[in-house]
Coordinates of C-alpha atoms in Angstrom, one line a residue:
M30 CA -6.6 21.6 -4.6
S31 CA -2.8 21.0 -5.0
L32 CA -1.5 17.7 -3.9
K33 CA 2.0 19.1 -3.5
P34 CA 3.8 19.9 -0.3
P35 CA 3.4 21.5 2.1
F36 CA 0.5 19.3 2.9
T37 CA -2.6 20.2 4.9
L38 CA -4.7 17.6 6.6
A39 CA -7.1 17.6 3.7
T40 CA -4.4 17.3 1.0
A41 CA -2.5 14.7 2.9
Q42 CA -5.7 12.5 3.3
Q43 CA -6.4 13.0 -0.4
K44 CA -2.9 12.1 -1.4
V45 CA -3.2 8.8 0.6
K46 CA -6.5 7.9 -1.2
V47 CA -5.0 8.7 -4.6
A48 CA -2.1 6.3 -3.8
Q49 CA -4.6 3.7 -2.6
A50 CA -6.5 3.9 -5.9
L51 CA -3.3 3.8 -7.9
W52 CA -2.0 0.7 -6.1
N53 CA -5.3 -1.1 -6.4
T54 CA -4.9 -0.9 -10.2
R55 CA -2.1 -3.4 -9.8
D56 CA -0.5 -1.8 -12.8
P57 CA 3.3 -1.2 -12.2
H58 CA 3.6 1.2 -15.1
R59 CA 0.8 3.4 -13.7
V60 CA 2.0 3.1 -10.1
V61 CA 5.6 4.2 -10.9
T62 CA 4.4 7.5 -12.3
A63 CA 3.7 8.7 -8.7
Y64 CA 7.4 8.4 -7.9
T65 CA 10.5 10.4 -8.8
P66 CA 12.8 8.7 -11.3
N67 CA 15.4 8.0 -8.6
S68 CA 12.9 7.2 -5.8
I69 CA 14.5 5.2 -2.9
W70 CA 12.5 2.3 -1.6
R71 CA 12.7 -0.1 1.3
N72 CA 10.0 -2.8 1.2
R73 CA 10.4 -5.2 4.0
T74 CA 13.9 -6.6 3.4
S75 CA 14.3 -5.3 -0.1
F76 CA 16.2 -2.1 -0.9
F77 CA 16.2 -0.5 -4.4
T78 CA 16.2 2.7 -6.3
G79 CA 14.6 4.1 -9.5
H80 CA 11.7 3.4 -11.9
P81 CA 13.0 0.2 -13.5
A82 CA 13.6 -1.5 -10.1
I83 CA 10.2 -0.3 -8.8
V84 CA 8.4 -1.7 -11.9
Q85 CA 10.3 -5.0 -11.6
F86 CA 9.5 -5.2 -7.9
L87 CA 5.8 -4.5 -8.4
Q88 CA 5.5 -7.1 -11.2
S89 CA 7.0 -9.8 -8.9
K90 CA 4.8 -8.6 -6.0
W91 CA 1.5 -8.9 -7.9
A92 CA 2.5 -12.2 -9.6
K93 CA 2.7 -13.6 -6.0
E94 CA -0.1 -11.5 -4.4
R95 CA -3.3 -12.4 -6.4
N96 CA -6.7 -10.9 -5.8
Y97 CA -4.9 -8.0 -4.0
L98 CA -7.0 -5.4 -2.4
L99 CA -5.5 -2.5 -0.4
R100 CA -6.7 0.1 2.1
K101 CA -4.4 3.0 3.2
E102 CA -5.1 5.6 6.0
L103 CA -3.1 8.7 6.9
F104 CA -1.4 8.2 10.3
A105 CA 0.6 11.5 10.6
F106 CA 2.0 14.2 8.3
Q107 CA 4.3 17.2 8.4
H108 CA 5.3 19.5 5.5
N109 CA 6.5 16.9 2.8
K110 CA 6.4 13.7 4.9
M111 CA 3.7 11.3 5.8
A112 CA 3.2 8.1 7.8
V113 CA 0.5 5.8 6.4
Q114 CA -0.9 2.7 7.9
F115 CA -2.3 0.0 5.5
W116 CA -3.9 -3.3 5.2
Y117 CA -4.3 -5.5 2.2
E118 CA -5.6 -9.0 1.5
Y119 CA -4.4 -11.3 -1.1
Q120 CA -4.1 -15.0 -2.2
D121 CA -0.5 -16.2 -2.1
A122 CA 0.4 -17.8 -5.4
M123 CA 3.6 -19.1 -3.8
D124 CA 1.7 -20.8 -0.9
E125 CA -1.2 -22.8 -2.5
M126 CA -3.3 -19.6 -3.0
K127 CA -3.9 -19.3 0.7
W128 CA -5.6 -16.0 1.8
K129 CA -3.4 -13.6 3.8
R130 CA -3.7 -10.1 5.2
C131 CA -0.8 -7.8 5.4
Y132 CA -0.6 -5.1 8.2
G133 CA 1.9 -2.3 7.8
I134 CA 3.2 1.2 8.0
E135 CA 4.9 3.3 5.4
H136 CA 6.9 6.5 5.7
W137 CA 6.8 8.7 2.6
T138 CA 8.8 11.7 1.6
Y139 CA 7.8 14.0 -1.3
D140 CA 9.6 16.3 -3.6
N141 CA 8.3 19.8 -4.3
E142 CA 6.3 18.6 -7.3
G143 CA 4.4 16.0 -5.2
K144 CA 6.2 13.0 -6.5
M145 CA 7.4 10.5 -3.8
E146 CA 11.1 10.4 -3.5
K147 CA 11.4 8.0 -0.6
R148 CA 9.2 5.1 0.5
M149 CA 10.0 3.0 3.5
M150 CA 7.7 0.1 4.3
S151 CA 7.5 -2.3 7.2
A152 CA 4.8 -5.1 7.3
N153 CA 3.7 -8.4 8.6
D154 CA 1.4 -11.0 7.1
L155 CA -1.3 -13.0 8.8
L156 CA -2.9 -16.2 7.5
L157 CA -6.7 -15.8 7.1
G158 CA -8.6 -18.8 8.4
K159 CA -7.0 -21.9 10.0
K160 CA -5.7 -23.2 6.6
G161 CA -5.7 -19.9 4.6
D162 CA -9.3 -20.4 3.4
G163 CA -10.0 -16.7 3.8
E164 CA -12.2 -17.0 6.9
G165 CA -12.4 -13.5 8.5
R166 CA -11.6 -11.5 5.4
W167 CA -12.5 -7.8 5.7
F168 CA -12.5 -7.0 2.0
G169 CA -14.1 -10.2 0.6
G170 CA -16.3 -9.5 -2.4
L171 CA -15.5 -5.7 -2.4
S172 CA -14.3 -3.6 -5.3
P173 CA -11.4 -1.1 -4.8
D174 CA -14.1 1.6 -4.7
E175 CA -15.8 -0.1 -1.7
V176 CA -12.7 -0.8 0.5
D177 CA -13.1 2.5 2.4
N178 CA -16.6 1.4 3.5
I179 CA -15.2 -1.1 6.0
V180 CA -14.7 0.3 9.5
I181 CA -11.3 -0.8 10.8
S182 CA -10.9 -0.1 14.5
E183 CA -8.8 -1.4 17.4
E184 CA -10.9 -4.5 17.6
H185 CA -9.4 -5.6 14.3
F186 CA -5.9 -5.6 15.7

């Protein structure tokens, strides 16, 4: 099955799960291989372009976001574009290792070879537990291979 545009429902869902697995490696040099050399990114309030900037961003991200575990789900797709909702939990190394959950949405655009050429991300963080002790974590104790076993429904919002 080709993971190149135009996407079908099955290939779009598979592409999202491939991205989820890649990001859960927390290896910037592996993650960057999924993007075009001049990929354009917006991540919250940061704007940058290209592999070196992506690697630098991801290195800084995962230095701060320890014990990171991510879940992505397809929200919508058309031809070479996708909207993806995501959730991840992490301990914030810049905030006394408090547990947090990030809720967000990404818009992805792919080139004809299936490499992402544009990634636009918006997200918000939520402290887990009254003092960031992790109370209420969804992914606690799970491996990246198990994160899809958690049912995330409207009651989680």
